[in-house]
XYZ file of C-alpha atoms in Angstrom:
194
model
C -36.746 -15.372 10.580
C -33.804 -17.557 9.563
C -30.341 -16.500 10.710
C -28.078 -15.244 7.947
C -25.299 -17.721 7.162
C -21.638 -16.753 7.204
C -21.476 -17.427 3.466
C -24.365 -15.056 2.868
C -22.780 -12.390 5.083
C -19.478 -12.819 3.251
C -21.174 -12.437 -0.135
C -23.043 -9.360 1.066
C -19.782 -7.841 2.328
C -18.041 -8.571 -0.981
C -20.913 -6.930 -2.878
C -20.632 -3.847 -0.676
C -16.836 -3.768 -1.072
C -17.066 -3.858 -4.870
C -19.903 -1.332 -4.921
C -17.848 0.962 -2.679
C -14.869 0.794 -5.022
C -17.139 1.580 -7.977
C -18.869 4.412 -6.129
C -15.622 6.101 -5.116
C -13.973 5.806 -8.529
C -16.976 6.218 -10.869
C -19.946 7.489 -8.910
C -23.250 5.848 -7.994
C -24.920 6.517 -11.328
C -21.998 5.137 -13.343
C -22.132 1.517 -12.200
C -24.694 -1.237 -12.439
C -25.316 -4.619 -10.889
C -23.633 -6.067 -13.981
C -20.337 -4.437 -12.922
C -20.620 -6.047 -9.497
C -21.740 -9.475 -10.704
C -18.901 -9.560 -13.262
C -16.340 -8.743 -10.574
C -17.783 -11.426 -8.293
C -18.221 -13.977 -11.084
C -21.916 -14.459 -10.311
C -25.208 -13.658 -12.004
C -27.118 -10.430 -11.352
C -29.734 -12.447 -9.462
C -27.183 -13.070 -6.718
C -26.818 -9.314 -6.219
C -30.595 -8.812 -6.246
C -30.938 -11.519 -3.582
C -28.996 -9.358 -1.119
C -30.067 -5.935 -2.420
C -33.353 -6.135 -4.356
C -32.960 -2.555 -5.676
C -29.877 -0.511 -6.384
C -31.347 2.007 -3.934
C -31.132 -0.657 -1.204
C -27.462 -1.133 -2.052
C -26.849 2.635 -1.982
C -28.523 3.027 1.406
C -26.486 0.111 2.794
C -23.275 1.696 1.484
C -23.970 5.068 3.076
C -25.006 3.447 6.345
C -21.713 1.541 6.325
C -19.828 4.820 5.788
C -21.705 6.369 8.700
C -20.795 3.463 10.997
C -17.134 3.663 9.948
C -16.983 7.403 10.410
C -18.643 7.068 13.814
C -15.963 4.573 14.851
C -13.270 6.874 13.427
C -14.533 9.858 15.444
C -14.850 7.753 18.581
C -11.318 6.366 18.180
C -9.941 9.905 17.921
C -12.217 11.665 20.422
C -9.609 11.770 23.191
C -6.979 13.414 20.980
C -6.303 17.119 21.219
C -7.626 19.340 18.386
C -4.266 19.523 16.596
C -3.995 15.744 16.532
C -7.608 15.487 15.343
C -6.846 17.935 12.542
C -3.941 15.777 11.378
C -6.123 12.640 11.515
C -8.679 14.501 9.412
C -5.933 15.227 6.884
C -4.812 11.591 6.974
C -8.359 10.455 6.246
C -8.349 12.617 3.116
C -4.939 11.270 2.088
C -6.106 7.683 2.577
C -8.868 8.122 0.004
C -6.563 9.736 -2.517
C -3.817 7.137 -2.159
C -6.347 4.371 -2.769
C -6.851 4.637 -6.540
C -7.316 8.433 -6.424
C -10.712 8.005 -4.842
C -12.941 10.850 -3.815
C -14.271 10.783 -0.275
C -17.789 9.299 -0.124
C -19.191 12.652 0.982
C -17.667 14.277 -2.110
C -19.200 11.841 -4.560
C -22.533 11.849 -2.742
C -22.766 15.644 -2.839
C -21.782 15.704 -6.512
C -24.572 13.282 -7.421
C -26.994 14.331 -4.683
C -29.846 15.587 -6.889
C -29.785 12.445 -9.032
C -29.877 9.999 -6.113
C -33.068 8.319 -4.883
C -34.642 10.018 -1.869
C -33.700 7.202 0.542
C -30.028 7.582 -0.379
C -30.292 11.381 -0.203
C -31.534 11.127 3.393
C -28.649 8.881 4.470
C -26.128 10.942 2.492
C -27.355 14.174 4.053
C -26.982 12.735 7.560
C -23.499 11.388 6.749
C -22.303 14.674 5.270
C -23.695 16.585 8.250
C -21.733 14.305 10.600
C -18.528 14.969 8.672
C -19.117 18.734 8.586
C -19.909 18.748 12.297
C -16.658 16.983 13.114
C -14.664 19.636 11.224
C -16.556 22.347 13.117
C -15.839 20.596 16.412
C -12.115 20.484 15.655
C -12.115 24.225 14.894
C -14.218 25.049 17.967
C -12.100 22.972 20.356
C -8.919 24.345 18.814
C -9.977 27.918 19.557
C -11.388 27.101 23.011
C -8.174 25.318 23.998
C -6.027 28.122 22.629
C -4.152 26.012 20.076
C -5.812 27.564 17.008
C -6.316 31.233 16.207
C -8.306 32.332 13.162
C -10.698 34.945 11.864
C -14.416 34.220 11.821
C -16.507 31.649 13.633
C -15.571 28.043 14.402
C -18.523 26.863 12.321
C -17.365 28.867 9.310
C -13.793 27.595 9.713
C -15.028 24.004 9.974
C -17.089 24.450 6.814
C -14.060 25.907 5.031
C -11.861 22.990 6.116
C -14.443 20.442 4.971
C -15.066 22.148 1.625
C -11.366 22.691 0.910
C -10.508 19.043 1.514
C -13.469 17.818 -0.541
C -12.506 20.035 -3.440
C -8.867 19.123 -2.964
C -9.624 15.442 -3.477
C -11.252 16.229 -6.805
C -8.402 18.483 -7.943
C -5.815 15.926 -6.815
C -6.918 13.681 -9.661
C -5.182 16.110 -12.021
C -2.641 17.639 -9.592
C -1.453 15.203 -6.916
C 0.379 17.926 -4.982
C -2.689 20.061 -4.344
C -3.692 18.210 -1.159
C -0.431 19.148 0.552
C -0.913 22.782 -0.515
C -4.481 22.839 0.848
C -3.549 21.149 4.130
C -0.725 23.639 4.692
C -3.008 26.566 3.884
C -5.533 25.295 6.435
C -2.738 25.074 9.026
C -1.697 28.620 8.128
C -5.265 29.885 8.505
C -5.507 28.176 11.897
C -2.047 29.483 12.852
C -0.746 25.996 13.670
C 2.552 24.352 12.775
C 2.896 21.134 10.821
C 3.769 18.393 13.318
């Protein structure tokens, strides 16, 4: 097997970057290889060289999200639960402030039933990882006595995840809604804004 050249790796990365932008602003089903090749100034064949099927591109995108999120969780694993909660909020804000994007998990769940099975499998694993992190924050917060709330940690984590996902969608028509949702989550957890 021949090693992949730096030029080939760079082209592959640029394809993924453009596809990511399209996914987060339009959705997976609303872009084609033509959109990517036009942005790159190449023919569709160049895209097919790196990703023979759009499904291959979708799987690669979700796998990239999973790697990034894994690094994000690892980088913040030593923080206390209140700091992790604020980093979780910042992650949501980062998507919104970048062209009013929806988090990848939000777009993937919206289109889930129309995605090819291979992408569904990766998306399901990615979304589970994100939900689990929210549950972990809620669980650690209660165990360490810095959060107090009704119900179970798992239910609170699910609520946090769902509220932020929905908030990103609503923020496209009401930019202030994310701050309202984040404050309501803090209120439910009985924590102060830092």
